[in-house]
């Protein structure tokens, strides 16, 4: 167990629907990163939150949004789902000490299948 | 621009062979971090190593070793005496600190198949 919890592990939904993926970071980590792993795009950075604030955005579609709550858990919302959104979505948390990244701890991922 | 290239898409070896996975990166920054992750068939991403740009020491951890060469912008990973359990996809990643964020740029991964 990495300490980063992602739920659900698997999700199957229909095109046009909306889903919410949840991530609880490791205790003490203030940063949450979201990544998408798809067959054609590989592992891509989506968004970074630090202590409730958005810090950086990557190739995240406008149909996707995220937030980090006061208890530091984060949710990734995917709406108007398309077949191409089928992917493995990873959350990672990290701690930054004196400006240096200690590296991420990844969750086990949520596998989203859009049918 | 930041980029990570893992030119080897798939490698097959027989158990007990040594294998090297290549990683070449591009960056304009002098401060950056390099990582290797393992993704077994179960799908999770397992951290293997982190190296910062100021530390060019090679590292050995059991059967694993890493060769970091800034002169060639490479961070190669060698598995000695491979085992079937090493079968996985291996990702190299680059991270540069920018405005308080440390997003990763991943390579496309190398699928390693170790045959018994």
Coordinates of N, CA and C in Angstrom, one line a residue:
Chain A
X1 N 0.8 -1.2 0.0 CA 0.0 0.0 0.0 C 0.9 1.3 0.0
X2 N 0.7 2.1 -1.1 CA 1.6 3.3 -1.2 C 1.2 4.4 -0.2
X3 N 0.0 4.3 0.3 CA -0.5 5.4 1.1 C -1.3 6.4 0.4
X4 N -1.3 6.3 -1.0 CA -2.2 7.2 -1.8 C -3.4 6.3 -2.2
X5 N -4.6 6.7 -1.9 CA -5.8 5.9 -2.1 C -6.6 6.5 -3.3
X6 N -6.9 5.7 -4.2 CA -7.7 6.1 -5.3 C -9.0 5.3 -5.4
X7 N -10.1 5.9 -5.5 CA -11.4 5.2 -5.7 C -12.2 5.8 -6.8
X8 N -13.0 5.0 -7.5 CA -13.0 3.5 -7.5 C -11.8 3.0 -8.3
X9 N -11.5 1.7 -8.2 CA -10.5 1.1 -9.0 C -10.8 0.9 -10.4
X10 N -12.1 0.6 -10.6 CA -12.6 0.4 -12.0 C -13.9 1.1 -12.1
X11 N -14.1 1.6 -13.3 CA -15.4 2.4 -13.6 C -15.7 2.2 -15.1
X12 N -16.9 1.7 -15.3 CA -17.4 1.6 -16.7 C -18.7 2.5 -16.8
X13 N -18.6 3.3 -17.8 CA -19.7 4.2 -18.0 C -20.0 4.5 -19.5
X14 N -21.1 5.1 -19.8 CA -21.5 5.3 -21.2 C -21.0 6.7 -21.7
X15 N -20.9 6.8 -23.0 CA -20.6 8.1 -23.5 C -21.6 9.1 -23.1
X16 N -21.1 10.3 -22.9 CA -22.0 11.4 -22.5 C -22.1 11.6 -21.0
X17 N -21.7 10.6 -20.3 CA -21.9 10.6 -18.8 C -20.8 11.4 -18.1
X18 N -21.0 11.6 -16.8 CA -20.1 12.3 -16.0 C -19.6 11.4 -14.9
X19 N -18.3 11.4 -14.5 CA -17.8 10.6 -13.4 C -16.9 11.4 -12.6
X20 N -16.7 11.0 -11.3 CA -15.8 11.6 -10.4 C -14.9 10.6 -9.9
X21 N -13.6 10.9 -10.0 CA -12.5 10.1 -9.5 C -12.0 10.7 -8.2
X22 N -11.7 9.9 -7.2 CA -11.3 10.4 -5.9 C -9.9 10.0 -5.6
X23 N -9.2 10.9 -4.9 CA -7.8 10.6 -4.5 C -7.6 11.1 -3.1
X24 N -7.1 10.3 -2.2 CA -6.6 10.7 -0.9 C -5.1 10.6 -0.9
X25 N -4.4 11.7 -0.6 CA -3.0 11.7 -0.7 C -2.4 11.0 0.6
X26 N -1.1 10.8 0.5 CA -0.4 10.2 1.7 C -0.5 11.3 2.8
X27 N -0.5 10.8 4.0 CA -0.6 11.7 5.2 C 0.6 12.6 5.2
X28 N 0.3 13.9 5.3 CA 1.4 14.9 5.3 C 1.7 15.5 4.0
X29 N 1.3 14.9 2.9 CA 1.6 15.4 1.5 C 0.5 16.5 1.2
X30 N 1.0 17.6 0.7 CA 0.1 18.7 0.4 C -0.2 18.8 -1.1
X31 N 0.6 18.2 -1.9 CA 0.5 18.2 -3.3 C -0.2 17.0 -3.9
X32 N -1.1 17.2 -4.8 CA -1.8 16.1 -5.5 C -1.6 16.4 -7.0
X33 N -1.2 15.4 -7.7 CA -1.0 15.5 -9.2 C -2.0 14.5 -9.8
X34 N -2.5 14.8 -11.0 CA -3.3 13.8 -11.7 C -2.7 13.6 -13.1
X35 N -2.6 12.3 -13.4 CA -2.1 11.9 -14.7 C -3.1 11.0 -15.4
X36 N -3.0 11.0 -16.8 CA -3.8 10.1 -17.6 C -2.9 9.2 -18.4
X37 N -3.2 7.9 -18.3 CA -2.4 7.0 -19.1 C -3.3 6.3 -20.2
X38 N -3.1 6.7 -21.4 CA -3.9 6.1 -22.5 C -3.0 5.4 -23.5
X39 N -3.6 4.6 -24.3 CA -2.7 3.8 -25.2 C -2.1 4.7 -26.3
X40 N -2.8 5.7 -26.7 CA -2.2 6.6 -27.8 C -1.4 7.8 -27.2
X41 N -1.7 8.2 -26.0 CA -1.0 9.4 -25.5 C 0.0 9.1 -24.5
X42 N 0.1 7.9 -24.0 CA 1.0 7.5 -22.9 C 0.6 8.2 -21.6
X43 N 1.6 8.4 -20.8 CA 1.4 9.0 -19.4 C 1.5 10.5 -19.6
X44 N 0.4 11.2 -19.3 CA 0.4 12.7 -19.5 C -0.1 13.4 -18.2
X45 N 0.6 14.5 -17.9 CA 0.2 15.3 -16.8 C -1.1 16.0 -17.0
X46 N -2.0 16.0 -16.1 CA -3.2 16.8 -16.2 C -3.3 18.0 -15.4
X47 N -3.0 17.9 -14.1 CA -3.2 19.0 -13.2 C -2.5 18.8 -11.9
X48 N -2.1 19.9 -11.2 CA -1.5 19.8 -9.9 C -2.1 20.8 -9.0
X49 N -2.5 20.3 -7.8 CA -3.0 21.1 -6.7 C -2.0 21.1 -5.5
X50 N -1.9 22.2 -4.9 CA -1.1 22.3 -3.7 C -1.9 23.0 -2.6
X51 N -2.2 22.2 -1.6 CA -2.9 22.8 -0.4 C -4.2 23.5 -0.8
X52 N -4.9 22.9 -1.7 CA -6.2 23.5 -2.1 C -6.1 24.4 -3.3
X53 N -5.0 24.8 -3.8 CA -4.9 25.7 -4.9 C -4.3 25.1 -6.1
X54 N -4.9 25.4 -7.2 CA -4.3 24.9 -8.5 C -3.0 25.5 -8.8
X55 N -2.0 24.7 -9.1 CA -0.6 25.2 -9.3 C -0.2 25.1 -10.8
X56 N -0.7 24.1 -11.5 CA -0.3 23.9 -12.9 C -1.3 23.1 -13.6
X57 N -1.4 23.4 -14.9 CA -2.3 22.6 -15.7 C -1.5 22.0 -16.9
X58 N -1.8 20.8 -17.3 CA -1.2 20.2 -18.4 C -2.2 20.1 -19.5
X59 N -2.2 19.0 -20.2 CA -3.1 18.8 -21.4 C -4.5 18.3 -20.9
X60 N -5.1 19.1 -20.1 CA -6.4 18.7 -19.5 C -7.5 19.3 -20.3
X61 N -8.4 18.5 -20.8 CA -9.5 19.0 -21.6 C -10.5 19.9 -20.8
X62 N -11.2 20.7 -21.5 CA -12.1 21.6 -20.8 C -13.3 20.8 -20.2
X63 N -13.5 19.6 -20.7 CA -14.6 18.8 -20.1 C -14.1 18.2 -18.7
X64 N -12.9 18.3 -18.4 CA -12.3 17.8 -17.2 C -12.1 18.9 -16.2
X65 N -12.3 18.7 -14.9 CA -12.0 19.6 -13.9 C -11.6 18.9 -12.7
X66 N -10.9 19.6 -11.8 CA -10.4 19.0 -10.5 C -10.5 20.0 -9.4
X67 N -10.5 19.5 -8.2 CA -10.3 20.4 -7.1 C -9.7 19.6 -5.9
X68 N -9.2 20.4 -5.0 CA -8.6 19.8 -3.8 C -9.3 20.4 -2.6
X69 N -9.8 19.6 -1.7 CA -10.6 20.0 -0.6 C -9.7 20.3 0.6
X70 N -10.3 21.0 1.6 CA -9.6 21.3 2.8 C -8.9 20.1 3.5
X71 N -9.5 19.0 3.4 CA -8.9 17.8 4.0 C -7.8 17.2 3.1
X72 N -7.5 17.9 2.0 CA -6.5 17.6 1.0 C -6.8 16.5 0.0
X73 N -8.0 15.8 0.2 CA -8.3 14.9 -0.9 C -8.7 15.6 -2.1
X74 N -8.6 15.0 -3.2 CA -8.8 15.6 -4.5 C -9.8 14.8 -5.3
X75 N -10.5 15.5 -6.2 CA -11.5 14.8 -7.1 C -11.2 15.3 -8.5
X76 N -11.3 14.4 -9.4 CA -11.1 14.7 -10.8 C -12.5 14.4 -11.5
X77 N -13.1 15.4 -12.0 CA -14.4 15.3 -12.6 C -14.3 15.3 -14.2
X78 N -14.8 14.2 -14.7 CA -14.8 14.1 -16.2 C -16.2 14.1 -16.7
X79 N -16.5 15.0 -17.6 CA -17.9 15.1 -18.1 C -18.0 14.9 -19.6
X80 N -19.2 14.7 -20.1 CA -19.5 14.5 -21.5 C -18.5 13.5 -22.1
X81 N -18.4 12.4 -21.4 CA -17.4 11.4 -21.7 C -17.4 10.9 -23.1
X82 N -16.3 10.7 -23.7 CA -16.1 10.1 -25.0 C -15.3 8.8 -24.9
X83 N -15.4 8.0 -26.0 CA -14.7 6.7 -26.0 C -13.2 6.9 -25.8
X84 N -12.7 8.0 -26.3 CA -11.3 8.3 -26.2 C -10.8 8.7 -24.8
X85 N -11.8 8.9 -23.9 CA -11.4 9.2 -22.5 C -11.1 7.9 -21.7
X86 N -11.3 6.8 -22.3 CA -11.0 5.5 -21.6 C -9.5 5.5 -21.4
X87 N -9.1 5.3 -20.1 CA -7.7 5.4 -19.8 C -7.6 5.0 -18.3
X88 N -6.3 4.9 -17.9 CA -6.0 4.7 -16.5 C -5.6 6.1 -16.0
X89 N -6.3 6.5 -14.9 CA -6.1 7.8 -14.3 C -5.3 7.6 -13.0
X90 N -4.2 8.2 -12.9 CA -3.4 8.1 -11.7 C -3.4 9.4 -10.9
X91 N -3.4 9.3 -9.6 CA -3.2 10.4 -8.7 C -1.8 10.1 -8.1
X92 N -1.1 11.2 -7.8 CA 0.1 11.1 -7.0 C 0.2 12.2 -6.0
X93 N 0.8 11.9 -4.9 CA 1.0 13.0 -3.9 C 2.5 13.1 -3.7
X94 N 2.9 14.3 -3.2 CA 4.3 14.5 -2.9 C 4.5 15.5 -1.9
X95 N 5.7 15.5 -1.3 CA 6.0 16.5 -0.3 C 7.2 17.2 -0.8
X96 N 7.3 18.5 -0.6 CA 8.4 19.3 -1.0 C 9.1 19.8 0.2
X97 N 10.4 19.5 0.2 CA 11.2 19.9 1.4 C 12.3 20.8 0.9
X98 N 12.3 22.0 1.4 CA 13.4 23.0 1.0 C 13.5 23.2 -0.5
X99 N 12.4 23.2 -1.1 CA 12.3 23.4 -2.6 C 12.7 22.2 -3.4
X100 N 12.9 21.1 -2.8 CA 13.3 19.9 -3.6 C 12.2 18.9 -3.5
X101 N 11.9 18.4 -4.7 CA 10.9 17.3 -4.7 C 11.4 16.0 -4.3
X102 N 10.7 15.3 -3.4 CA 11.1 14.0 -3.0 C 10.6 12.9 -3.9
X103 N 10.0 13.4 -5.0 CA 9.4 12.4 -5.9 C 8.0 12.1 -5.5
X104 N 7.3 11.5 -6.4 CA 5.9 11.2 -6.2 C 5.7 9.8 -5.5
X105 N 4.5 9.7 -4.9 CA 4.0 8.4 -4.6 C 2.7 8.3 -5.3
X106 N 2.6 7.3 -6.2 CA 1.4 7.1 -7.0 C 0.4 6.2 -6.3
X107 N -0.9 6.5 -6.6 CA -1.9 5.6 -6.2 C -2.0 4.5 -7.2
X108 N -2.9 3.5 -7.0 CA -2.9 2.4 -7.9 C -3.8 2.6 -9.1
X109 N -4.3 3.8 -9.2 CA -5.0 4.2 -10.5 C -6.5 3.8 -10.5
X110 N -7.2 4.5 -11.3 CA -8.6 4.2 -11.6 C -8.7 3.9 -13.1
X111 N -9.2 2.7 -13.4 CA -9.3 2.4 -14.8 C -10.7 2.7 -15.3
X112 N -10.8 3.7 -16.2 CA -12.1 4.2 -16.7 C -12.3 3.6 -18.1
X113 N -13.4 3.0 -18.3 CA -13.8 2.4 -19.6 C -15.1 3.1 -20.0
X114 N -15.1 3.8 -21.1 CA -16.3 4.5 -21.6 C -16.8 3.6 -22.8
X115 N -18.0 3.2 -22.7 CA -18.6 2.4 -23.7 C -19.7 3.1 -24.5
Chain B
X1 N 12.8 22.5 -25.1 CA 11.6 21.8 -24.6 C 12.0 20.6 -23.9
X2 N 11.2 20.2 -23.0 CA 11.4 19.0 -22.2 C 11.0 17.8 -23.0
X3 N 11.8 16.8 -23.0 CA 11.4 15.5 -23.7 C 12.2 14.4 -23.1
X4 N 11.5 13.2 -23.1 CA 12.2 12.0 -22.7 C 11.9 10.9 -23.7
X5 N 13.0 10.3 -24.2 CA 13.0 9.4 -25.2 C 13.4 8.0 -24.7
X6 N 12.5 7.0 -24.9 CA 12.9 5.6 -24.6 C 12.7 4.9 -26.0
X7 N 13.8 4.8 -26.6 CA 13.7 4.3 -28.0 C 13.3 2.8 -28.1
X8 N 13.6 2.1 -27.1 CA 13.3 0.7 -27.1 C 11.8 0.5 -26.7
X9 N 11.0 0.0 -27.6 CA 9.6 -0.2 -27.3 C 9.4 -1.5 -26.5
X10 N 10.1 -2.5 -27.0 CA 9.9 -3.8 -26.3 C 11.3 -4.6 -26.4
X11 N 11.6 -5.2 -25.3 CA 12.8 -6.0 -25.2 C 12.4 -7.4 -24.6
X12 N 12.9 -8.4 -25.2 CA 12.7 -9.7 -24.7 C 14.1 -10.3 -24.4
X13 N 14.2 -10.9 -23.2 CA 15.5 -11.6 -22.8 C 15.1 -12.9 -22.1
X14 N 16.1 -13.7 -22.0 CA 15.9 -15.0 -21.3 C 16.4 -14.8 -19.9
X15 N 15.7 -15.4 -19.0 CA 16.0 -15.3 -17.6 C 17.5 -15.5 -17.4
X16 N 18.1 -14.6 -16.4 CA 19.4 -14.6 -16.0 C 20.3 -13.7 -17.0
X17 N 19.8 -13.3 -18.1 CA 20.5 -12.4 -18.9 C 20.5 -11.0 -18.3
X18 N 21.5 -10.2 -18.6 CA 21.5 -8.8 -18.2 C 20.8 -8.0 -19.3
X19 N 20.1 -6.9 -18.9 CA 19.4 -6.1 -19.9 C 19.6 -4.6 -19.5
X20 N 19.8 -3.7 -20.5 CA 19.9 -2.3 -20.2 C 18.7 -1.6 -21.0
X21 N 18.0 -0.8 -20.2 CA 17.0 0.1 -20.8 C 17.5 1.5 -20.9
X22 N 17.3 2.0 -22.1 CA 17.9 3.3 -22.4 C 16.9 4.5 -22.2
X23 N 17.4 5.6 -21.7 CA 16.6 6.8 -21.5 C 17.4 8.0 -21.9
X24 N 17.0 8.8 -22.8 CA 17.6 10.0 -23.2 C 16.7 11.2 -23.0
X25 N 17.2 12.2 -22.4 CA 16.3 13.3 -22.0 C 16.8 14.6 -22.6
X26 N 15.9 15.6 -22.7 CA 16.2 16.9 -23.2 C 15.6 17.9 -22.2
X27 N 16.5 18.9 -21.8 CA 16.0 19.9 -21.0 C 17.0 21.1 -21.1
X28 N 16.5 22.3 -20.9 CA 17.3 23.5 -20.9 C 17.7 23.9 -19.5
X29 N 17.1 23.3 -18.5 CA 17.4 23.7 -17.1 C 18.6 23.0 -16.6
X30 N 19.2 23.7 -15.6 CA 20.4 23.0 -15.0 C 20.0 22.2 -13.7
X31 N 18.8 22.5 -13.2 CA 18.3 21.8 -12.1 C 17.1 20.9 -12.5
X32 N 17.2 19.7 -12.4 CA 16.1 18.8 -12.8 C 16.3 17.4 -12.1
X33 N 15.2 16.6 -12.2 CA 15.2 15.3 -11.5 C 14.9 14.3 -12.6
X34 N 15.5 13.1 -12.4 CA 15.2 12.0 -13.3 C 14.7 10.8 -12.4
X35 N 13.8 10.1 -13.0 CA 13.2 9.0 -12.3 C 13.0 7.8 -13.2
X36 N 13.0 6.6 -12.5 CA 12.5 5.4 -13.2 C 11.4 4.8 -12.4
X37 N 10.4 4.4 -13.1 CA 9.2 3.7 -12.5 C 9.0 2.4 -13.2
X38 N 8.5 1.4 -12.5 CA 8.1 0.1 -13.1 C 6.6 0.0 -13.0
X39 N 6.0 -0.5 -14.1 CA 4.6 -0.7 -14.1 C 4.4 -2.2 -14.5
X40 N 4.1 -3.0 -13.4 CA 3.9 -4.5 -13.7 C 2.5 -4.6 -14.3
X41 N 2.2 -5.8 -14.7 CA 0.9 -6.1 -15.4 C -0.3 -5.7 -14.5
X42 N -0.2 -5.6 -13.2 CA -1.3 -5.2 -12.4 C -1.6 -3.7 -12.5
X43 N -0.7 -2.9 -13.1 CA -1.0 -1.5 -13.5 C -0.4 -0.4 -12.6
X44 N 0.0 -0.7 -11.4 CA 0.4 0.4 -10.5 C 1.8 0.9 -11.0
X45 N 2.1 2.1 -10.6 CA 3.5 2.6 -10.9 C 4.3 2.5 -9.7
X46 N 5.4 1.8 -9.8 CA 6.3 1.5 -8.7 C 7.6 2.4 -8.8
X47 N 7.9 3.2 -7.8 CA 9.1 4.0 -7.9 C 10.3 3.2 -7.7
X48 N 11.3 3.4 -8.6 CA 12.6 2.7 -8.5 C 13.7 3.6 -8.0
X49 N 13.8 4.8 -8.7 CA 15.0 5.6 -8.3 C 14.7 7.1 -8.7
X50 N 15.3 8.0 -8.0 CA 15.3 9.4 -8.3 C 16.7 9.9 -8.3
X51 N 17.0 10.7 -9.2 CA 18.4 11.3 -9.3 C 18.3 12.8 -9.6
X52 N 19.0 13.6 -8.9 CA 18.9 15.0 -9.3 C 20.1 15.4 -10.2
X53 N 20.0 16.5 -10.9 CA 21.0 16.8 -11.9 C 22.4 17.1 -11.4
X54 N 22.5 17.3 -10.1 CA 23.8 17.6 -9.6 C 24.5 16.3 -9.0
X55 N 23.9 15.2 -9.2 CA 24.5 14.0 -8.6 C 24.6 13.0 -9.7
X56 N 25.8 12.9 -10.3 CA 26.1 12.0 -11.4 C 26.6 10.7 -10.9
X57 N 26.6 10.4 -9.7 CA 27.0 9.1 -9.2 C 26.1 8.0 -9.7
X58 N 26.7 6.9 -10.2 CA 25.9 5.8 -10.5 C 25.5 5.1 -9.3
X59 N 24.4 4.4 -9.4 CA 23.8 3.8 -8.2 C 23.5 2.3 -8.5
X60 N 23.7 1.5 -7.5 CA 23.4 0.1 -7.6 C 22.5 -0.3 -6.4
X61 N 21.4 -1.0 -6.7 CA 20.5 -1.5 -5.7 C 20.2 -2.9 -6.0
X62 N 20.9 -3.8 -5.4 CA 20.6 -5.2 -5.7 C 21.0 -5.6 -7.1
X63 N 20.0 -6.0 -7.9 CA 20.3 -6.4 -9.3 C 20.1 -5.2 -10.2
X64 N 19.7 -4.1 -9.6 CA 19.4 -2.9 -10.4 C 20.6 -1.9 -10.4
X65 N 20.9 -1.3 -11.5 CA 21.9 -0.2 -11.5 C 21.5 0.8 -12.5
X66 N 22.0 2.1 -12.2 CA 21.6 3.2 -13.0 C 22.9 3.9 -13.4
X67 N 23.0 4.3 -14.7 CA 24.1 5.1 -15.2 C 23.6 6.4 -15.7
X68 N 24.0 7.5 -15.0 CA 23.5 8.8 -15.3 C 24.7 9.6 -15.9
X69 N 24.6 10.0 -17.2 CA 25.6 10.7 -17.8 C 25.1 12.0 -18.4
X70 N 25.4 13.1 -17.8 CA 24.9 14.4 -18.3 C 25.5 14.8 -19.6
X71 N 26.7 14.3 -19.9 CA 27.3 14.7 -21.2 C 26.6 14.1 -22.4
X72 N 25.9 13.0 -22.2 CA 25.1 12.5 -23.3 C 23.6 12.5 -23.0
X73 N 23.2 13.2 -21.9 CA 21.8 13.4 -21.4 C 21.1 12.0 -21.4
X74 N 21.8 11.1 -20.7 CA 21.2 9.7 -20.7 C 21.1 9.3 -19.2
X75 N 20.2 8.4 -18.9 CA 20.0 7.9 -17.6 C 19.5 6.5 -17.8
X76 N 20.5 5.6 -18.0 CA 20.1 4.2 -18.4 C 20.0 3.3 -17.2
X77 N 19.2 2.3 -17.4 CA 18.9 1.4 -16.3 C 19.2 -0.1 -16.7
X78 N 20.0 -0.7 -15.8 CA 20.5 -2.1 -16.1 C 19.9 -3.0 -15.1
X79 N 19.4 -4.1 -15.5 CA 19.0 -5.2 -14.6 C 19.9 -6.3 -14.9
X80 N 20.6 -6.8 -13.8 CA 21.5 -7.9 -13.9 C 20.8 -9.2 -13.5
X81 N 21.1 -10.2 -14.2 CA 20.5 -11.5 -14.0 C 19.0 -11.4 -13.9
X82 N 18.4 -11.0 -15.0 CA 17.0 -10.8 -15.0 C 16.2 -12.0 -14.5
X83 N 15.0 -11.7 -14.0 CA 14.1 -12.7 -13.5 C 12.7 -12.5 -14.2
X84 N 11.9 -13.5 -14.2 CA 10.6 -13.4 -14.8 C 9.8 -12.3 -14.1
X85 N 10.0 -12.1 -12.8 CA 9.2 -11.0 -12.1 C 9.6 -9.6 -12.5
X86 N 10.7 -9.5 -13.3 CA 11.1 -8.2 -13.8 C 10.3 -7.8 -15.0
X87 N 9.5 -8.7 -15.5 CA 8.6 -8.4 -16.7 C 7.7 -7.3 -16.3
X88 N 7.7 -6.2 -17.1 CA 6.9 -5.1 -16.8 C 7.2 -4.0 -17.8
X89 N 6.5 -2.9 -17.7 CA 6.8 -1.7 -18.5 C 7.6 -0.8 -17.6
X90 N 8.7 -0.3 -18.1 CA 9.5 0.6 -17.4 C 9.5 2.0 -18.0
X91 N 9.3 3.0 -17.1 CA 9.2 4.4 -17.6 C 10.3 5.2 -17.0
X92 N 10.9 6.0 -17.8 CA 11.8 7.1 -17.4 C 11.0 8.4 -17.4
X93 N 11.3 9.2 -16.4 CA 10.6 10.5 -16.3 C 11.6 11.6 -15.9
X94 N 11.2 12.8 -16.4 CA 12.0 14.0 -16.1 C 11.1 15.0 -15.4
X95 N 11.6 15.7 -14.4 CA 10.9 16.7 -13.7 C 11.7 17.9 -13.5
X96 N 11.2 19.1 -13.8 CA 11.9 20.3 -13.6 C 11.0 21.2 -12.6
X97 N 11.6 21.7 -11.6 CA 10.9 22.6 -10.8 C 10.5 23.9 -11.5
X98 N 9.3 24.3 -11.5 CA 8.8 25.5 -12.2 C 7.7 26.1 -11.4
X99 N 7.9 27.2 -10.8 CA 6.8 27.9 -10.1 C 6.1 27.0 -9.1
X100 N 6.9 26.2 -8.4 CA 6.4 25.4 -7.3 C 5.7 24.1 -7.8
X101 N 5.9 23.8 -9.0 CA 5.3 22.5 -9.5 C 6.4 21.6 -10.0
X102 N 6.2 20.3 -9.9 CA 7.1 19.4 -10.3 C 6.5 18.3 -11.2
X103 N 5.9 18.8 -12.3 CA 5.2 17.8 -13.2 C 6.3 16.9 -13.8
X104 N 5.8 15.7 -14.1 CA 6.7 14.8 -14.8 C 6.5 14.8 -16.3
X105 N 7.5 14.6 -17.0 CA 7.4 14.3 -18.5 C 7.9 12.8 -18.6
X106 N 7.0 12.0 -19.0 CA 7.3 10.6 -19.1 C 7.8 10.2 -20.5
X107 N 8.7 9.2 -20.5 CA 8.9 8.6 -21.8 C 7.8 7.6 -22.2
X108 N 7.9 7.1 -23.3 CA 6.8 6.2 -23.8 C 6.9 4.8 -23.2
X109 N 7.9 4.5 -22.5 CA 8.0 3.3 -21.8 C 8.7 2.2 -22.6
X110 N 9.3 1.2 -21.9 CA 9.9 0.1 -22.6 C 9.3 -1.2 -21.9
X111 N 8.7 -2.0 -22.7 CA 8.1 -3.3 -22.2 C 9.2 -4.3 -22.2
X112 N 9.5 -4.8 -21.0 CA 10.5 -5.9 -20.8 C 9.8 -7.2 -20.6
X113 N 10.2 -8.2 -21.4 CA 9.6 -9.5 -21.2 C 10.8 -10.4 -20.9
X114 N 10.7 -11.0 -19.7 CA 11.8 -12.0 -19.3 C 11.2 -13.4 -19.4
X115 N 11.8 -14.2 -20.3 CA 11.3 -15.5 -20.5 C 12.0 -16.5 -19.7
X116 N 11.2 -17.5 -19.2 CA 11.8 -18.5 -18.3 C 12.6 -19.5 -19.1

